[in-house]
Short mmCIF file of C-alpha atoms in Angstrom, two decimals:
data_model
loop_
_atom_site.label_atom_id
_atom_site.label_comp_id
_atom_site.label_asym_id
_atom_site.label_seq_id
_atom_site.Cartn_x
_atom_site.Cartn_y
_atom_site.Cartn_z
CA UNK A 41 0.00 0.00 0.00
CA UNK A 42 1.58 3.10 -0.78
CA UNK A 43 1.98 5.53 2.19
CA UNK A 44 2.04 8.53 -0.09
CA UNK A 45 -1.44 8.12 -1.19
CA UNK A 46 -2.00 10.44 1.78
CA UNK A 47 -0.27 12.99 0.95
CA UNK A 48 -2.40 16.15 2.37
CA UNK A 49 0.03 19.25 0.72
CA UNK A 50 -2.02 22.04 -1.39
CA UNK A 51 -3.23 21.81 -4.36
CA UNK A 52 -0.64 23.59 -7.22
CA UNK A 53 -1.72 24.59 -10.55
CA UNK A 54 -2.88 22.12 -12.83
CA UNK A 55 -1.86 21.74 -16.53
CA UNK A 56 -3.20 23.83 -19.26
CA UNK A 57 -3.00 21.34 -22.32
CA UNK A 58 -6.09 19.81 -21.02
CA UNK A 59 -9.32 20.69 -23.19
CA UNK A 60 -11.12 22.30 -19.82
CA UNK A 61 -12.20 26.12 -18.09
CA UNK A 62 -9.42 27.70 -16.31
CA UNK A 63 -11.57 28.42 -13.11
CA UNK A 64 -10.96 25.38 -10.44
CA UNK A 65 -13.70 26.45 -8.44
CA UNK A 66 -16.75 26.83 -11.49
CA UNK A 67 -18.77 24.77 -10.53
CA UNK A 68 -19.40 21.84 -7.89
CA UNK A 69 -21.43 18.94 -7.98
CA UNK A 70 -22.09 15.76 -5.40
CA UNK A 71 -21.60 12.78 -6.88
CA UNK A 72 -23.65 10.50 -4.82
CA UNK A 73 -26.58 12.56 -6.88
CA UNK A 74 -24.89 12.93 -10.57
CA UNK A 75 -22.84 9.76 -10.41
CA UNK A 76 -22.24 10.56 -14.62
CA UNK A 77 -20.19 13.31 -14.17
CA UNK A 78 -16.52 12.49 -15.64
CA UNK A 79 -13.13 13.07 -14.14
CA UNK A 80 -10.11 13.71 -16.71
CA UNK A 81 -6.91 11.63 -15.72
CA UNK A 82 -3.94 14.07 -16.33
CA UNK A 83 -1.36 10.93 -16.41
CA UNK A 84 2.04 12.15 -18.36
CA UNK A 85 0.88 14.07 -21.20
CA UNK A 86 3.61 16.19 -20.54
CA UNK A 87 6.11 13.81 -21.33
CA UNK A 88 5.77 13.91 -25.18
CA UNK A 89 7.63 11.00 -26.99
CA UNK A 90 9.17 9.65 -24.05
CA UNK A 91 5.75 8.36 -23.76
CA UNK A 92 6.07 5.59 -25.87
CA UNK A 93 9.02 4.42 -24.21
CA UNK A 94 7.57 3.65 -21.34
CA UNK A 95 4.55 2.39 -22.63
CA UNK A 96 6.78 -0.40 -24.02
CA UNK A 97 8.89 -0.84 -20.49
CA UNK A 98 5.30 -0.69 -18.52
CA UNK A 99 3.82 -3.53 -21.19
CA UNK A 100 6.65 -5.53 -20.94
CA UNK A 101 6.91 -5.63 -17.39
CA UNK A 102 2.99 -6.41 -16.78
CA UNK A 103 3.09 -9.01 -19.44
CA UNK A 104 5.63 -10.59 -16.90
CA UNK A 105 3.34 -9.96 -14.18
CA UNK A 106 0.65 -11.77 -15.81
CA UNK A 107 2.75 -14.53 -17.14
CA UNK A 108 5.06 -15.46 -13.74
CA UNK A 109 1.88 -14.81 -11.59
CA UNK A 110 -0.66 -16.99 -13.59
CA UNK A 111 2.18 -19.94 -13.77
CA UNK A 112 2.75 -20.37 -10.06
CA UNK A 113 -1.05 -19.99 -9.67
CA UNK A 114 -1.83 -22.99 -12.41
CA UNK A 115 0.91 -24.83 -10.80
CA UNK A 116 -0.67 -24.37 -7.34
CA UNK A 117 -3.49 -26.06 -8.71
CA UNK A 118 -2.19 -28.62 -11.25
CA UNK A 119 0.49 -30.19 -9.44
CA UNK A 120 -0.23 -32.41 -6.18
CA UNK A 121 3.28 -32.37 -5.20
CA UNK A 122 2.51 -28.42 -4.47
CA UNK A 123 -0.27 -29.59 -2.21
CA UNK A 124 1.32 -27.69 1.23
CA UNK A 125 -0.53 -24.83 2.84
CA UNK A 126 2.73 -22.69 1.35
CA UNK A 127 1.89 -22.98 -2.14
CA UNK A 128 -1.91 -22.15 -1.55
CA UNK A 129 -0.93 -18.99 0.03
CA UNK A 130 1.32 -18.43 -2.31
CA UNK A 131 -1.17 -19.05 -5.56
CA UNK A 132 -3.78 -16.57 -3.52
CA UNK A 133 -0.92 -13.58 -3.34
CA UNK A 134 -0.48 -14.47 -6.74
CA UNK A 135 -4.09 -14.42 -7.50
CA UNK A 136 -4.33 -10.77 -5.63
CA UNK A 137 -1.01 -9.67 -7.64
CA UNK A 138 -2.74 -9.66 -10.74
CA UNK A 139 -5.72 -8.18 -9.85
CA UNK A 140 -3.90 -5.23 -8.25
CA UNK A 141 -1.78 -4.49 -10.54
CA UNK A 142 -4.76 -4.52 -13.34
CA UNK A 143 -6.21 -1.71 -11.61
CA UNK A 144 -3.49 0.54 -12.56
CA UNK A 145 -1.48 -0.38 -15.22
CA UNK A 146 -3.80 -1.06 -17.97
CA UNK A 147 -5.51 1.92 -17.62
CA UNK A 148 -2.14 3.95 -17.49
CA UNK A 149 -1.01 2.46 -21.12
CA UNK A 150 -4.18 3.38 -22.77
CA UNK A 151 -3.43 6.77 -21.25
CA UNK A 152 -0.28 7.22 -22.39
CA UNK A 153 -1.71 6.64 -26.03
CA UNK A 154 -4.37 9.05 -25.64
CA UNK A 155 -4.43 13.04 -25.21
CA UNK A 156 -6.65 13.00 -22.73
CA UNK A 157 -7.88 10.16 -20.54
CA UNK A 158 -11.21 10.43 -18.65
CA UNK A 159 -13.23 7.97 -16.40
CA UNK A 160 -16.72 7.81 -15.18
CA UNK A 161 -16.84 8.73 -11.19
CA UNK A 162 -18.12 5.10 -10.08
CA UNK A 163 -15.01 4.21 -12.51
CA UNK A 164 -13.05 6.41 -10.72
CA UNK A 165 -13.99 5.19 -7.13
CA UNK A 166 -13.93 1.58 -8.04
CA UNK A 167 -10.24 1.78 -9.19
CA UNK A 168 -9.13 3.59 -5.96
CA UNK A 169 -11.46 0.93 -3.66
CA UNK A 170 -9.74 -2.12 -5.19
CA UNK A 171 -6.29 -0.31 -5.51
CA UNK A 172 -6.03 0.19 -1.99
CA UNK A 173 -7.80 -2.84 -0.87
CA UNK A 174 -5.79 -4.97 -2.81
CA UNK A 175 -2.60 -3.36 -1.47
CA UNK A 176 -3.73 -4.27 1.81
CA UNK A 177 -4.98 -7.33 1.09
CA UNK A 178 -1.72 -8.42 -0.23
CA UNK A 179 -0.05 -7.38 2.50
CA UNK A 180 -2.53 -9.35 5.06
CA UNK A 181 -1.45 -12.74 3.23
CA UNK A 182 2.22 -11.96 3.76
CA UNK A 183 1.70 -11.80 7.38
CA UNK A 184 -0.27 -15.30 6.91
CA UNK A 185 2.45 -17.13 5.24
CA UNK A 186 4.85 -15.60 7.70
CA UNK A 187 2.11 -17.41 10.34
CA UNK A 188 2.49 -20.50 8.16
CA UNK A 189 5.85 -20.30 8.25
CA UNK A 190 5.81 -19.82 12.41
CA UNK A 191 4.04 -23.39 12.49
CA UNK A 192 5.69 -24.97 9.79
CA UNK A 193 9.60 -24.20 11.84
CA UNK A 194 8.24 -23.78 15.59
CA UNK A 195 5.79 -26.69 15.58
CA UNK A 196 6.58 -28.67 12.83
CA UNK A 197 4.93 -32.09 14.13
CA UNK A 198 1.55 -30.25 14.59
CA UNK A 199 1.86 -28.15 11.31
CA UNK A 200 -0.72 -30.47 9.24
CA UNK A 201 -2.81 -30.62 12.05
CA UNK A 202 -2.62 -27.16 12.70
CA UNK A 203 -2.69 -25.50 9.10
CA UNK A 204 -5.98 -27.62 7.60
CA UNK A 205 -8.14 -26.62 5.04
CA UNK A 206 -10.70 -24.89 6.61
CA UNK A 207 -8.24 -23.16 8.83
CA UNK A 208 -6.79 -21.94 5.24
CA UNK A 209 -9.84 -20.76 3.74
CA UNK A 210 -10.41 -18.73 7.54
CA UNK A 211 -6.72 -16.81 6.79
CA UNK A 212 -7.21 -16.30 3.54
CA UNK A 213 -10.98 -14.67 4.39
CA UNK A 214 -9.53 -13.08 7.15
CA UNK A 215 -6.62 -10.99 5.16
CA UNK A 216 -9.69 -10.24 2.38
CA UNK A 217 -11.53 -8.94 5.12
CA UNK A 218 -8.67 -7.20 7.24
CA UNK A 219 -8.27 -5.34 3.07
CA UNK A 220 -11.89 -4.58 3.09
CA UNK A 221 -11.82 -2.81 6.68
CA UNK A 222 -9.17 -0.54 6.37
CA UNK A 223 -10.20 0.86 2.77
CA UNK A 224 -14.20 1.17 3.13
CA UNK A 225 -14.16 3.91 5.26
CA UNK A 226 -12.07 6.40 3.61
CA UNK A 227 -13.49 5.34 0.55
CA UNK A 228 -17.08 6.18 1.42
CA UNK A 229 -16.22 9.68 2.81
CA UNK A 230 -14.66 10.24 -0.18
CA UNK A 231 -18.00 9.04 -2.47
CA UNK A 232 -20.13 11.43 -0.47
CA UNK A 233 -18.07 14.00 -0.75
CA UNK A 234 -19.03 17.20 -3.57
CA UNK A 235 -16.27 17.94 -6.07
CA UNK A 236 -15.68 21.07 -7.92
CA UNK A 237 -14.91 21.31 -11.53
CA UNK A 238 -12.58 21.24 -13.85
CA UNK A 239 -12.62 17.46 -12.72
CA UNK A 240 -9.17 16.69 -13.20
CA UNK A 241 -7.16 13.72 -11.61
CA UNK A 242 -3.73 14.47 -11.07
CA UNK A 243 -2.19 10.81 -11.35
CA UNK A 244 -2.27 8.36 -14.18
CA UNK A 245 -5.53 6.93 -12.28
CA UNK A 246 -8.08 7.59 -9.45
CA UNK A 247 -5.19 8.13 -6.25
CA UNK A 248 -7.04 8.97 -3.28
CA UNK A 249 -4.96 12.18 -2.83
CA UNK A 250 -5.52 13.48 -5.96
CA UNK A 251 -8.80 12.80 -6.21
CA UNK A 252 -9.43 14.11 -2.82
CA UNK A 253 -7.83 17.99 -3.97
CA UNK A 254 -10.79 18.30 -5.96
CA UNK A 255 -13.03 18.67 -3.26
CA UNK A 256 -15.24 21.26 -2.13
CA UNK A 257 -15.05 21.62 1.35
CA UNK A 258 -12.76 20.68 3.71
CA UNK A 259 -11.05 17.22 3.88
CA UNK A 260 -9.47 17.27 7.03
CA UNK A 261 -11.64 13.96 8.42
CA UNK A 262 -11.19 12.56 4.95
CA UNK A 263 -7.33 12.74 5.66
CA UNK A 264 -7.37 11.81 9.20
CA UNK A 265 -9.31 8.70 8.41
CA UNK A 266 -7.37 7.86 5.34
CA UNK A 267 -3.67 8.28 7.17
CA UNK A 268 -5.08 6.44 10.57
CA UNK A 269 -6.46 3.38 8.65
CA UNK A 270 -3.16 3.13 6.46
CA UNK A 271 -1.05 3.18 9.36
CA UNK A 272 -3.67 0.54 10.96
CA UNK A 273 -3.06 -1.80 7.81
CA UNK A 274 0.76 -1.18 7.61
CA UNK A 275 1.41 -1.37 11.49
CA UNK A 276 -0.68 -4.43 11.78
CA UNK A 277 0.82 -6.44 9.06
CA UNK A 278 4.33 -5.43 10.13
CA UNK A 279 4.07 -5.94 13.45
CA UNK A 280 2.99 -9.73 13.39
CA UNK A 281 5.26 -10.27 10.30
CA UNK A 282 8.01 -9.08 12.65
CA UNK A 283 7.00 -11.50 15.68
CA UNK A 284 6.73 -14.22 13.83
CA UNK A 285 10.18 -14.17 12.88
CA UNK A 286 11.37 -13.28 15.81
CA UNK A 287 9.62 -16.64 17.19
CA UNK A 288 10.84 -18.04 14.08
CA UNK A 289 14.62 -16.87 14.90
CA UNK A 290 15.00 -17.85 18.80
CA UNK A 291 13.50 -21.26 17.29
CA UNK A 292 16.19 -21.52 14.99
CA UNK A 293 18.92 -20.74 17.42
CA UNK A 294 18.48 -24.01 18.87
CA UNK A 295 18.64 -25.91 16.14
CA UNK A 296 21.57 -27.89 14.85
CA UNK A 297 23.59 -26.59 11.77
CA UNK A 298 21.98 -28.54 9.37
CA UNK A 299 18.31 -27.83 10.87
CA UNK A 300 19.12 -24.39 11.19
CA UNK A 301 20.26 -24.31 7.21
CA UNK A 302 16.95 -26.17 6.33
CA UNK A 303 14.53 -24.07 8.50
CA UNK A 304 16.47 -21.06 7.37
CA UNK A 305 15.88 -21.93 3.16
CA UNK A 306 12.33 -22.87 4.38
CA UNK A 307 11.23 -18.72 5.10
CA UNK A 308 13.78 -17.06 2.56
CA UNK A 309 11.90 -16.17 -0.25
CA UNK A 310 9.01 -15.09 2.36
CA UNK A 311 11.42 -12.78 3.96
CA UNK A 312 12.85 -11.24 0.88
CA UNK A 313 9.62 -10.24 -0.16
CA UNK A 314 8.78 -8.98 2.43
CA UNK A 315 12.07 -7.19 2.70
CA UNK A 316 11.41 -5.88 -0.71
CA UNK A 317 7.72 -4.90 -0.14
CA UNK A 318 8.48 -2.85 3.25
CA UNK A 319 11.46 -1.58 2.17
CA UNK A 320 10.42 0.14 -1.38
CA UNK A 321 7.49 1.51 0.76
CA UNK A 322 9.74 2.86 3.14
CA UNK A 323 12.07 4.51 0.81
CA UNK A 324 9.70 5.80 -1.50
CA UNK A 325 7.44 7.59 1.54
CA UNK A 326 10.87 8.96 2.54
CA UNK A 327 12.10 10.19 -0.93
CA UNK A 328 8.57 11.53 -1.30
CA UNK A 329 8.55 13.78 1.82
CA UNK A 330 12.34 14.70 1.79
CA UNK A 331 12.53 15.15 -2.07
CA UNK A 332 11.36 17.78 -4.36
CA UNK A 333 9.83 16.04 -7.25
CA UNK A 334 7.58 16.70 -10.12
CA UNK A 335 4.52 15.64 -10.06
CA UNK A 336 5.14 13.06 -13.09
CA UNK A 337 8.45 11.58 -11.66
CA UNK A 338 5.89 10.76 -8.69
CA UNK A 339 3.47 9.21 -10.77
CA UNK A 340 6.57 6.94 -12.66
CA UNK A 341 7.77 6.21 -8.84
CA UNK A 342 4.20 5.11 -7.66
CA UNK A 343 4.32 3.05 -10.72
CA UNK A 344 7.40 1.09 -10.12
CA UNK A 345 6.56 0.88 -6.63
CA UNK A 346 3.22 -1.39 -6.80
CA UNK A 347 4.59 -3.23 -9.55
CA UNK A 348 7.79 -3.92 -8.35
CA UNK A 349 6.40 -6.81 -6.02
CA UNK A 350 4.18 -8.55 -8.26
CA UNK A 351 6.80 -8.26 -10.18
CA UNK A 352 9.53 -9.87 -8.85
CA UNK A 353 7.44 -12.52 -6.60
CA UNK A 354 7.32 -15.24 -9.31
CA UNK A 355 11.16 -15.15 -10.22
CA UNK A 356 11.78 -15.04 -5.78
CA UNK A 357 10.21 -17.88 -5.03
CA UNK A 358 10.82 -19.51 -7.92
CA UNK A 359 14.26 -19.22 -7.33
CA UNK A 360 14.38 -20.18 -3.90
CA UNK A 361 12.15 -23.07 -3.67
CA UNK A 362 13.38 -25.89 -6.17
CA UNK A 363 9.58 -28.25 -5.68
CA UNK A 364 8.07 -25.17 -7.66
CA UNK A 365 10.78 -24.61 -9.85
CA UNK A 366 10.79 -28.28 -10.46
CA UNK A 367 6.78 -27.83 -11.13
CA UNK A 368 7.52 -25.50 -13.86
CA UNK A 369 9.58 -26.76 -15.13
CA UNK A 370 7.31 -30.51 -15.37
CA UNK A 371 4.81 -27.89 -16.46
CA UNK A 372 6.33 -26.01 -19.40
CA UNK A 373 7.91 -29.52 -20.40
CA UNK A 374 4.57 -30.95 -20.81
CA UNK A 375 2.93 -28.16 -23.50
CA UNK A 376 6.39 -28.84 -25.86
CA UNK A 377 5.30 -31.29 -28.82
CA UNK A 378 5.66 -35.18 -28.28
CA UNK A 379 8.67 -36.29 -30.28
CA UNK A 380 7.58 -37.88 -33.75
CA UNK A 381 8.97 -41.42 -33.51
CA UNK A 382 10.86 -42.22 -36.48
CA UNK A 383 8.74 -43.99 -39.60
CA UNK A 384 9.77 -47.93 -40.00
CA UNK A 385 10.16 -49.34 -43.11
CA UNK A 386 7.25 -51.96 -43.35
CA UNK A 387 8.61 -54.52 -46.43
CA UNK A 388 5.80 -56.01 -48.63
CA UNK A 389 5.87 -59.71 -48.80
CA UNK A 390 5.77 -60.53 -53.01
#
């Protein structure tokens, strides 16, 4: 979830190559009554022909996304050798990478073909719901698999009695639900909220901060709601991540060398990714605050930021965990052709 979504500094002038009246303040409407009124997404217009060069980098990389993601998710399901709570964590963060990611990214490559970009206000609203719910979502099944990974090292005898199906399917609804709580509220303040024209969206899609500068009247709850729920979701999730492996580590230091090597290559790929995740958030709320940046190298940084996990997720595990890379490798084996065996000469009896 990115922590600069809250960002609550004013509003600066917006860009004048967009087709709308100068005056910020014309007009307002509420758009729980006219729910057809459209915002215009300002994306990177600006950029010119450096558009098209990122249109290519943002296709390739989501192509990627889609491809590594979709894999360890068919494999999940395919392969009973991946039959371990793990990999059905796993396939669900994979399942909620996707989705997340399709909230932004398409809709950022058709706007960096077009002039000018514009999306209904439902649109608009059910982008930033499932952006941010997703976010926090994904983050909610990190802290499960670093639970999973708590039984699976500190009571490993237990760990199929403990982790069974139906407690599964209760985790997995749980970090859905955990996504659901923290981004309904601020998301309904925000839909009953009256905006004032010209309607235009800051960001290459509906961020809650730059939707919420075209507001009316004052947003001060909308904020204080929005940054306490965030931390909520990111001091919740970080917290328990971090206790588990604490439990995880005083566990380990008991161990013998060669258990200590085996529970230690059991959580690795969990806790680089969760490294990575923490630590991009970190370092881009930092460089946000600290830096002075235009408002398009923000956009490009938010980009990179919610991709880079998704992105990199597939090739992490599947580089630390040789049963799936073994799996996808079975799998991508199985689609080549079957060899033609070689014709035999048949001799005719006279």
């Amino acid at each position: 979830m990115e922590l600069f979504l809250f960002d609550i500094s004013p509003e600066s002038p917006r860009e004048s190559f967009l087709p709308l009246p100068t005056n910020h303040r014309s007009g307002s409407v509420n758009v729980t009554w006219e729910p057809d009124i459209t915002f215009f997404i300002q994306g990177l217009a600006s950029l010119g022909e450096k558009k098209i060069i990122l249109f290519v980098i943002l296709l390739l990389g989501y192509i990627i996304i889609l491809g590594g993601n979709s894999m360890i998710i068919f494999v999940a399901l395919t392969d009973s050798k991946l039959s371990s709570p793990m990999y059905f964590f796993l396939s669900n963060l994979s399942f909620v990478d996707i989705v997340y990611t399709t909230t932004t990214i398409p809709n950022m490559l058709s706007g960096l073909l077009t002039h000018v970009k514009t999306i209904s206000v439902p649109g608009c609203f059910l982008q930033m719901y499932f952006f941010i719910q997703l976010a926090v979502t994904g983050r909610a099944i990190l802290t499960v698999m670093a639970y999973d990974r708590y039984v699976a090292i500190c009571n490993p005898l237990r760990y199929t009695a403990i982790m069974t199906r139906p407690v599964r399917l209760i985790l997995i609804a749980g970090a859905w639900s955990f996504g659901a709580f923290c981004t309904l509220p601020a998301a309904t303040m925000g839909w009953r909220q009256s905006y004032c024209g010209p309607y235009v969206v800051r960001h290459s899609w509906c961020d809650p901060s730059s939707v919420r500068r075209l507001v009316c009247g004052d947003t001060s709850a909308d904020n204080i709601v929005s940054l306490s729920f965030a931390l909520v979701s990111l001091l919740t999730t970080g917290v328990l991540i971090l206790t588990s492996y604490v439990l995880i580590g005083v566990s380990i230091s008991r161990m013998g060398v060669a258990q200590r090597l085996k529970a230690v290559g059991t959580c690795a790929a969990h806790l680089i990714v969760v490294s990575i995740s923490y630590g991009s958030a970190s370092f881009v709320y930092i460089s946000y605050r600290v830096g002075n940046f235009s408002p398009e190298v923000r956009i490009i940084v938010s980009v990179l930021y919610s991709a880079l996990t998704p992105f990199l997720n597939p090739m992490i595990y599947s580089l630390r965990n040789r049963e799936l890379r073994d799996s996808i490798r079975r799998t991508l084996s199985s689609f080549r052709p079957a060899a033609v065996s070689p014709r035999k000469d048949v001799s005719t009896v006279s």
